Amino acid sequence: GRWTGPPRSLPASWPKSQLWAPSVMKHPSNGLYYLIYAAGGQGTFIAQATSPLGPWKNATTGTGPLYAQGSMWGSSDGFDAQFSVDGDTVYMTFGGGGLCGIARLSFAADGTASIDNTDARMTDGNAHKFKKLSGLGGYLEGSVMFKNGSQYFLAYSNSACQNYNVQYAVGSSPLGPCTHGSGTILHLDKGKNVLGTGNNSVFKSVEDWCIV
């Protein structure tokens, strides 16, 4: 068989440029679904819907992005924002080129989203507050954070193209500090036709942890 699905209906206000590395979550308390995308060279946009299939409407005040590319630390801050839900708190991890940041997201009563600049743990950035994560050996891009027990794991891509591989780091807090894990989770295997194993996502299905 093959995967099928209806076309996505993205907000009309979003740029018509290439869109990269989408992430979808269900908010832990308001019941809405959120979609986050990087629009090439412009910024990271966030939309909301009552279904994971959409239709999607812009979830920021006005029509601008959640944050403009370069407003965190530079051009690589526009890479691959991904949601991470920890209880009732929603974070996003983001960034590339060797730097990875984490920011807390805030949601208004009408469902609109913004970066929470009031969290005192977020000590980096001016236009927006975030925390640069340390201890991520071999980090390139494609971060995804998940929690198992009391530990936080960050899986991410190293190298590029066919040599992409997924490595990880672990910490006792979503803000780190992190310790790079040994070895790789997933890597090139030409014998099994496994190529380009980057930009992963991780989820728990009953008792099993799965990587996509």
PDB file of C-alpha atoms in Angstrom:
ATOM      1  CA  GLY A   1       0.000   0.000   0.000  1.00  0.00           C
ATOM      2  CA  ARG A   2       0.938   3.651   0.079  1.00  0.00           C
ATOM      3  CA  TRP A   3       0.196   6.726   2.151  1.00  0.00           C
ATOM      4  CA  THR A   4      -2.664   8.862   0.888  1.00  0.00           C
ATOM      5  CA  GLY A   5      -4.294  12.027   2.139  1.00  0.00           C
ATOM      6  CA  PRO A   6      -6.118  15.182   1.073  1.00  0.00           C
ATOM      7  CA  PRO A   7      -4.094  18.245   0.025  1.00  0.00           C
ATOM      8  CA  ARG A   8      -3.207  20.591   2.881  1.00  0.00           C
ATOM      9  CA  SER A   9      -4.955  23.955   2.945  1.00  0.00           C
ATOM     10  CA  LEU A  10      -2.357  26.407   4.273  1.00  0.00           C
ATOM     11  CA  PRO A  11      -3.097  29.992   5.383  1.00  0.00           C
ATOM     12  CA  ALA A  12      -3.456  32.371   2.442  1.00  0.00           C
ATOM     13  CA  SER A  13      -1.246  34.925   4.221  1.00  0.00           C
ATOM     14  CA  TRP A  14       1.772  32.590   4.252  1.00  0.00           C
ATOM     15  CA  PRO A  15       4.617  33.051   1.729  1.00  0.00           C
ATOM     16  CA  LYS A  16       4.436  31.025  -1.476  1.00  0.00           C
ATOM     17  CA  SER A  17       8.100  30.008  -1.132  1.00  0.00           C
ATOM     18  CA  GLN A  18       9.435  26.561  -0.229  1.00  0.00           C
ATOM     19  CA  LEU A  19       8.234  25.243   3.119  1.00  0.00           C
ATOM     20  CA  TRP A  20      10.503  23.042   5.232  1.00  0.00           C
ATOM     21  CA  ALA A  21      10.306  20.515   8.072  1.00  0.00           C
ATOM     22  CA  PRO A  22       6.666  20.678   9.234  1.00  0.00           C
ATOM     23  CA  SER A  23       5.696  19.706  12.773  1.00  0.00           C
ATOM     24  CA  VAL A  24       2.158  19.143  14.080  1.00  0.00           C
ATOM     25  CA  MET A  25       0.922  18.836  17.654  1.00  0.00           C
ATOM     26  CA  LYS A  26      -2.328  18.773  19.617  1.00  0.00           C
ATOM     27  CA  HIS A  27      -2.228  21.404  22.337  1.00  0.00           C
ATOM     28  CA  PRO A  28      -2.374  19.761  25.800  1.00  0.00           C
ATOM     29  CA  SER A  29      -5.185  21.964  27.116  1.00  0.00           C
ATOM     30  CA  ASN A  30      -7.019  23.975  24.448  1.00  0.00           C
ATOM     31  CA  GLY A  31      -7.615  20.977  22.161  1.00  0.00           C
ATOM     32  CA  LEU A  32      -6.475  22.773  18.999  1.00  0.00           C
ATOM     33  CA  TYR A  33      -3.941  21.421  16.511  1.00  0.00           C
ATOM     34  CA  TYR A  34      -0.914  23.493  15.554  1.00  0.00           C
ATOM     35  CA  LEU A  35       1.296  23.306  12.479  1.00  0.00           C
ATOM     36  CA  ILE A  36       4.726  24.921  12.376  1.00  0.00           C
ATOM     37  CA  TYR A  37       6.731  25.424   9.169  1.00  0.00           C
ATOM     38  CA  ALA A  38       9.873  27.227   8.068  1.00  0.00           C
ATOM     39  CA  ALA A  39       9.372  29.322   4.940  1.00  0.00           C
ATOM     40  CA  GLY A  40      12.640  29.563   3.033  1.00  0.00           C
ATOM     41  CA  GLY A  41      14.586  32.689   3.963  1.00  0.00           C
ATOM     42  CA  GLN A  42      11.639  34.445   5.614  1.00  0.00           C
ATOM     43  CA  GLY A  43      10.762  32.950   8.951  1.00  0.00           C
ATOM     44  CA  THR A  44       8.937  30.281  10.909  1.00  0.00           C
ATOM     45  CA  PHE A  45       5.151  30.333  10.651  1.00  0.00           C
ATOM     46  CA  ILE A  46       2.530  28.707  12.867  1.00  0.00           C
ATOM     47  CA  ALA A  47      -1.091  27.820  12.056  1.00  0.00           C
ATOM     48  CA  GLN A  48      -4.028  26.410  14.013  1.00  0.00           C
ATOM     49  CA  ALA A  49      -6.963  24.123  13.191  1.00  0.00           C
ATOM     50  CA  THR A  50      -9.589  21.993  14.892  1.00  0.00           C
ATOM     51  CA  SER A  51      -8.359  18.894  13.014  1.00  0.00           C
ATOM     52  CA  PRO A  52      -4.859  17.615  12.160  1.00  0.00           C
ATOM     53  CA  LEU A  53      -6.013  17.652   8.518  1.00  0.00           C
ATOM     54  CA  GLY A  54      -6.889  21.364   8.653  1.00  0.00           C
ATOM     55  CA  PRO A  55      -8.083  23.616   7.142  1.00  0.00           C
ATOM     56  CA  TRP A  56      -5.372  25.782   8.718  1.00  0.00           C
ATOM     57  CA  LYS A  57      -5.505  29.453   9.628  1.00  0.00           C
ATOM     58  CA  ASN A  58      -2.655  31.686  10.716  1.00  0.00           C
ATOM     59  CA  ALA A  59      -2.046  31.441  14.476  1.00  0.00           C
ATOM     60  CA  THR A  60      -0.043  34.628  15.052  1.00  0.00           C
ATOM     61  CA  THR A  61      -1.423  38.111  15.676  1.00  0.00           C
ATOM     62  CA  GLY A  62      -1.525  39.711  12.253  1.00  0.00           C
ATOM     63  CA  THR A  63      -0.072  37.853   9.278  1.00  0.00           C
ATOM     64  CA  GLY A  64       3.629  37.728  10.166  1.00  0.00           C
ATOM     65  CA  PRO A  65       5.683  34.722  11.190  1.00  0.00           C
ATOM     66  CA  LEU A  66       6.099  33.378  14.707  1.00  0.00           C
ATOM     67  CA  TYR A  67       9.626  34.721  14.314  1.00  0.00           C
ATOM     68  CA  ALA A  68      11.504  36.150  11.356  1.00  0.00           C
ATOM     69  CA  GLN A  69      14.597  34.291  10.184  1.00  0.00           C
ATOM     70  CA  GLY A  70      17.646  35.916  11.776  1.00  0.00           C
ATOM     71  CA  SER A  71      15.763  37.395  14.727  1.00  0.00           C
ATOM     72  CA  MET A  72      17.106  34.754  17.141  1.00  0.00           C
ATOM     73  CA  TRP A  73      20.824  34.627  16.282  1.00  0.00           C
ATOM     74  CA  GLY A  74      21.294  34.570  12.501  1.00  0.00           C
ATOM     75  CA  SER A  75      20.247  32.830   9.304  1.00  0.00           C
ATOM     76  CA  SER A  76      20.554  29.308  10.730  1.00  0.00           C
ATOM     77  CA  ASP A  77      17.928  30.040  13.409  1.00  0.00           C
ATOM     78  CA  GLY A  78      15.239  29.498  10.754  1.00  0.00           C
ATOM     79  CA  PHE A  79      15.925  25.775  10.501  1.00  0.00           C
ATOM     80  CA  ASP A  80      13.488  23.026  11.447  1.00  0.00           C
ATOM     81  CA  ALA A  81      11.368  24.217  14.382  1.00  0.00           C
ATOM     82  CA  GLN A  82       9.719  21.247  16.106  1.00  0.00           C
ATOM     83  CA  PHE A  83       7.132  21.133  18.908  1.00  0.00           C
ATOM     84  CA  SER A  84       7.899  19.470  22.234  1.00  0.00           C
ATOM     85  CA  VAL A  85       5.082  19.034  24.778  1.00  0.00           C
ATOM     86  CA  ASP A  86       6.009  18.595  28.453  1.00  0.00           C
ATOM     87  CA  GLY A  87       2.860  18.323  30.562  1.00  0.00           C
ATOM     88  CA  ASP A  88       0.981  21.590  29.983  1.00  0.00           C
ATOM     89  CA  THR A  89       4.075  23.397  28.662  1.00  0.00           C
ATOM     90  CA  VAL A  90       4.828  23.650  24.959  1.00  0.00           C
ATOM     91  CA  TYR A  91       8.359  24.294  23.709  1.00  0.00           C
ATOM     92  CA  MET A  92       9.917  24.406  20.285  1.00  0.00           C
ATOM     93  CA  THR A  93      13.454  23.347  19.455  1.00  0.00           C
ATOM     94  CA  PHE A  94      14.978  24.939  16.361  1.00  0.00           C
ATOM     95  CA  GLY A  95      18.142  25.909  14.530  1.00  0.00           C
ATOM     96  CA  GLY A  96      20.932  24.499  12.417  1.00  0.00           C
ATOM     97  CA  GLY A  97      24.546  24.915  11.454  1.00  0.00           C
ATOM     98  CA  GLY A  98      25.769  23.582  14.799  1.00  0.00           C
ATOM     99  CA  LEU A  99      23.460  25.700  16.998  1.00  0.00           C
ATOM    100  CA  CYS A 100      20.200  24.497  18.569  1.00  0.00           C
ATOM    101  CA  GLY A 101      17.863  26.624  20.655  1.00  0.00           C
ATOM    102  CA  ILE A 102      14.773  25.962  22.735  1.00  0.00           C
ATOM    103  CA  ALA A 103      11.998  28.485  23.338  1.00  0.00           C
ATOM    104  CA  ARG A 104       8.759  28.312  25.300  1.00  0.00           C
ATOM    105  CA  LEU A 105       5.518  29.047  23.460  1.00  0.00           C
ATOM    106  CA  SER A 106       2.544  30.945  24.859  1.00  0.00           C
ATOM    107  CA  PHE A 107      -1.074  30.540  23.703  1.00  0.00           C
ATOM    108  CA  ALA A 108      -3.813  33.156  24.109  1.00  0.00           C
ATOM    109  CA  ALA A 109      -7.489  32.429  24.786  1.00  0.00           C
ATOM    110  CA  ASP A 110      -8.274  32.793  21.068  1.00  0.00           C
ATOM    111  CA  GLY A 111      -5.635  30.183  20.190  1.00  0.00           C
ATOM    112  CA  THR A 112      -3.012  32.558  18.818  1.00  0.00           C
ATOM    113  CA  ALA A 113       0.583  31.625  19.594  1.00  0.00           C
ATOM    114  CA  SER A 114       3.712  33.605  20.455  1.00  0.00           C
ATOM    115  CA  ILE A 115       7.160  33.068  21.937  1.00  0.00           C
ATOM    116  CA  ASP A 116       6.984  33.388  25.726  1.00  0.00           C
ATOM    117  CA  ASN A 117       9.505  36.102  26.536  1.00  0.00           C
ATOM    118  CA  THR A 118       8.650  36.028  30.270  1.00  0.00           C
ATOM    119  CA  ASP A 119      10.321  32.690  31.097  1.00  0.00           C
ATOM    120  CA  ALA A 120      13.382  33.670  33.165  1.00  0.00           C
ATOM    121  CA  ARG A 121      15.142  30.409  32.239  1.00  0.00           C
ATOM    122  CA  MET A 122      15.463  31.649  28.672  1.00  0.00           C
ATOM    123  CA  THR A 123      18.638  33.732  28.886  1.00  0.00           C
ATOM    124  CA  ASP A 124      19.598  34.189  25.213  1.00  0.00           C
ATOM    125  CA  GLY A 125      18.238  36.475  22.519  1.00  0.00           C
ATOM    126  CA  ASN A 126      16.929  40.012  22.381  1.00  0.00           C
ATOM    127  CA  ALA A 127      13.942  40.151  20.017  1.00  0.00           C
ATOM    128  CA  HIS A 128      12.829  36.771  21.384  1.00  0.00           C
ATOM    129  CA  LYS A 129      13.994  34.820  24.419  1.00  0.00           C
ATOM    130  CA  PHE A 130      15.388  31.318  24.082  1.00  0.00           C
ATOM    131  CA  LYS A 131      18.136  29.078  25.470  1.00  0.00           C
ATOM    132  CA  LYS A 132      21.024  27.719  23.446  1.00  0.00           C
ATOM    133  CA  LEU A 133      21.393  24.011  24.159  1.00  0.00           C
ATOM    134  CA  SER A 134      24.873  22.750  25.028  1.00  0.00           C
ATOM    135  CA  GLY A 135      26.460  19.308  24.782  1.00  0.00           C
ATOM    136  CA  LEU A 136      25.050  18.385  21.364  1.00  0.00           C
ATOM    137  CA  GLY A 137      28.023  16.661  19.751  1.00  0.00           C
ATOM    138  CA  GLY A 138      27.722  16.498  15.967  1.00  0.00           C
ATOM    139  CA  TYR A 139      24.546  18.611  15.808  1.00  0.00           C
ATOM    140  CA  LEU A 140      23.570  19.838  12.330  1.00  0.00           C
ATOM    141  CA  GLU A 141      19.763  20.351  12.202  1.00  0.00           C
ATOM    142  CA  GLY A 142      16.419  18.577  12.535  1.00  0.00           C
ATOM    143  CA  SER A 143      16.021  18.535  16.324  1.00  0.00           C
ATOM    144  CA  VAL A 144      13.199  16.643  18.032  1.00  0.00           C
ATOM    145  CA  MET A 145      12.844  16.512  21.839  1.00  0.00           C
ATOM    146  CA  PHE A 146      10.919  13.894  23.806  1.00  0.00           C
ATOM    147  CA  LYS A 147      10.715  12.791  27.430  1.00  0.00           C
ATOM    148  CA  ASN A 148      11.116   9.274  28.822  1.00  0.00           C
ATOM    149  CA  GLY A 149      10.701   9.000  32.583  1.00  0.00           C
ATOM    150  CA  SER A 150      12.552  11.947  34.109  1.00  0.00           C
ATOM    151  CA  GLN A 151      15.013  12.365  31.232  1.00  0.00           C
ATOM    152  CA  TYR A 152      14.776  14.527  28.128  1.00  0.00           C
ATOM    153  CA  PHE A 153      16.161  13.234  24.848  1.00  0.00           C
ATOM    154  CA  LEU A 154      17.047  15.339  21.817  1.00  0.00           C
ATOM    155  CA  ALA A 155      17.431  13.430  18.544  1.00  0.00           C
ATOM    156  CA  TYR A 156      18.964  15.333  15.640  1.00  0.00           C
ATOM    157  CA  SER A 157      20.618  15.069  12.250  1.00  0.00           C
ATOM    158  CA  ASN A 158      24.358  14.955  11.633  1.00  0.00           C
ATOM    159  CA  SER A 159      26.118  15.298   8.249  1.00  0.00           C
ATOM    160  CA  ALA A 160      23.860  15.676   5.189  1.00  0.00           C
ATOM    161  CA  CYS A 161      22.239  14.089   2.157  1.00  0.00           C
ATOM    162  CA  GLN A 162      22.909  10.348   1.845  1.00  0.00           C
ATOM    163  CA  ASN A 163      25.315  10.466   4.793  1.00  0.00           C
ATOM    164  CA  TYR A 164      22.673  11.901   7.113  1.00  0.00           C
ATOM    165  CA  ASN A 165      22.579  10.073  10.436  1.00  0.00           C
ATOM    166  CA  VAL A 166      20.524  10.548  13.582  1.00  0.00           C
ATOM    167  CA  GLN A 167      22.364  11.090  16.867  1.00  0.00           C
ATOM    168  CA  TYR A 168      21.062  12.091  20.286  1.00  0.00           C
ATOM    169  CA  ALA A 169      21.797  13.810  23.563  1.00  0.00           C
ATOM    170  CA  VAL A 170      20.136  13.502  26.980  1.00  0.00           C
ATOM    171  CA  GLY A 171      19.567  15.855  29.896  1.00  0.00           C
ATOM    172  CA  SER A 172      17.577  16.138  33.131  1.00  0.00           C
ATOM    173  CA  SER A 173      15.852  19.338  31.943  1.00  0.00           C
ATOM    174  CA  PRO A 174      14.459  20.477  28.578  1.00  0.00           C
ATOM    175  CA  LEU A 175      16.935  23.372  28.814  1.00  0.00           C
ATOM    176  CA  GLY A 176      19.915  21.079  29.348  1.00  0.00           C
ATOM    177  CA  PRO A 177      22.771  20.855  29.881  1.00  0.00           C
ATOM    178  CA  CYS A 178      22.858  17.853  27.566  1.00  0.00           C
ATOM    179  CA  THR A 179      25.243  14.934  27.255  1.00  0.00           C
ATOM    180  CA  HIS A 180      25.921  13.546  23.793  1.00  0.00           C
ATOM    181  CA  GLY A 181      24.996   9.870  23.517  1.00  0.00           C
ATOM    182  CA  SER A 182      27.406   7.365  22.026  1.00  0.00           C
ATOM    183  CA  GLY A 183      26.792   5.997  18.541  1.00  0.00           C
ATOM    184  CA  THR A 184      23.917   6.724  16.168  1.00  0.00           C
ATOM    185  CA  ILE A 185      20.230   5.827  16.244  1.00  0.00           C
ATOM    186  CA  LEU A 186      19.838   5.556  12.487  1.00  0.00           C
ATOM    187  CA  HIS A 187      22.339   5.745   9.648  1.00  0.00           C
ATOM    188  CA  LEU A 188      23.035   4.971   5.995  1.00  0.00           C
ATOM    189  CA  ASP A 189      22.628   1.320   4.999  1.00  0.00           C
ATOM    190  CA  LYS A 190      22.897   0.889   1.229  1.00  0.00           C
ATOM    191  CA  GLY A 191      22.344  -2.849   1.553  1.00  0.00           C
ATOM    192  CA  LYS A 192      18.845  -2.158   2.932  1.00  0.00           C
ATOM    193  CA  ASN A 193      18.264   0.837   0.641  1.00  0.00           C
ATOM    194  CA  VAL A 194      18.195   3.151   3.666  1.00  0.00           C
ATOM    195  CA  LEU A 195      19.402   6.573   2.483  1.00  0.00           C
ATOM    196  CA  GLY A 196      19.154  10.153   3.761  1.00  0.00           C
ATOM    197  CA  THR A 197      18.077   9.284   7.304  1.00  0.00           C
ATOM    198  CA  GLY A 198      17.809  12.859   8.621  1.00  0.00           C
ATOM    199  CA  ASN A 199      15.133  15.215  10.000  1.00  0.00           C
ATOM    200  CA  ASN A 200      13.424  12.538  12.054  1.00  0.00           C
ATOM    201  CA  SER A 201      10.443  12.540  14.380  1.00  0.00           C
ATOM    202  CA  VAL A 202       9.924  10.315  17.421  1.00  0.00           C
ATOM    203  CA  PHE A 203       6.679   9.121  19.004  1.00  0.00           C
ATOM    204  CA  LYS A 204       5.487   6.514  21.499  1.00  0.00           C
ATOM    205  CA  SER A 205       3.041   3.852  20.313  1.00  0.00           C
ATOM    206  CA  VAL A 206       1.679   2.018  23.375  1.00  0.00           C
ATOM    207  CA  GLU A 207       4.954   0.771  24.935  1.00  0.00           C
ATOM    208  CA  ASP A 208       7.220   1.117  21.886  1.00  0.00           C
ATOM    209  CA  TRP A 209       9.212   4.203  20.933  1.00  0.00           C
ATOM    210  CA  CYS A 210       9.282   4.707  17.165  1.00  0.00           C
ATOM    211  CA  ILE A 211      11.365   6.905  14.867  1.00  0.00           C
ATOM    212  CA  VAL A 212      10.133   8.249  11.528  1.00  0.00           C
TER     213      VAL A 212
END
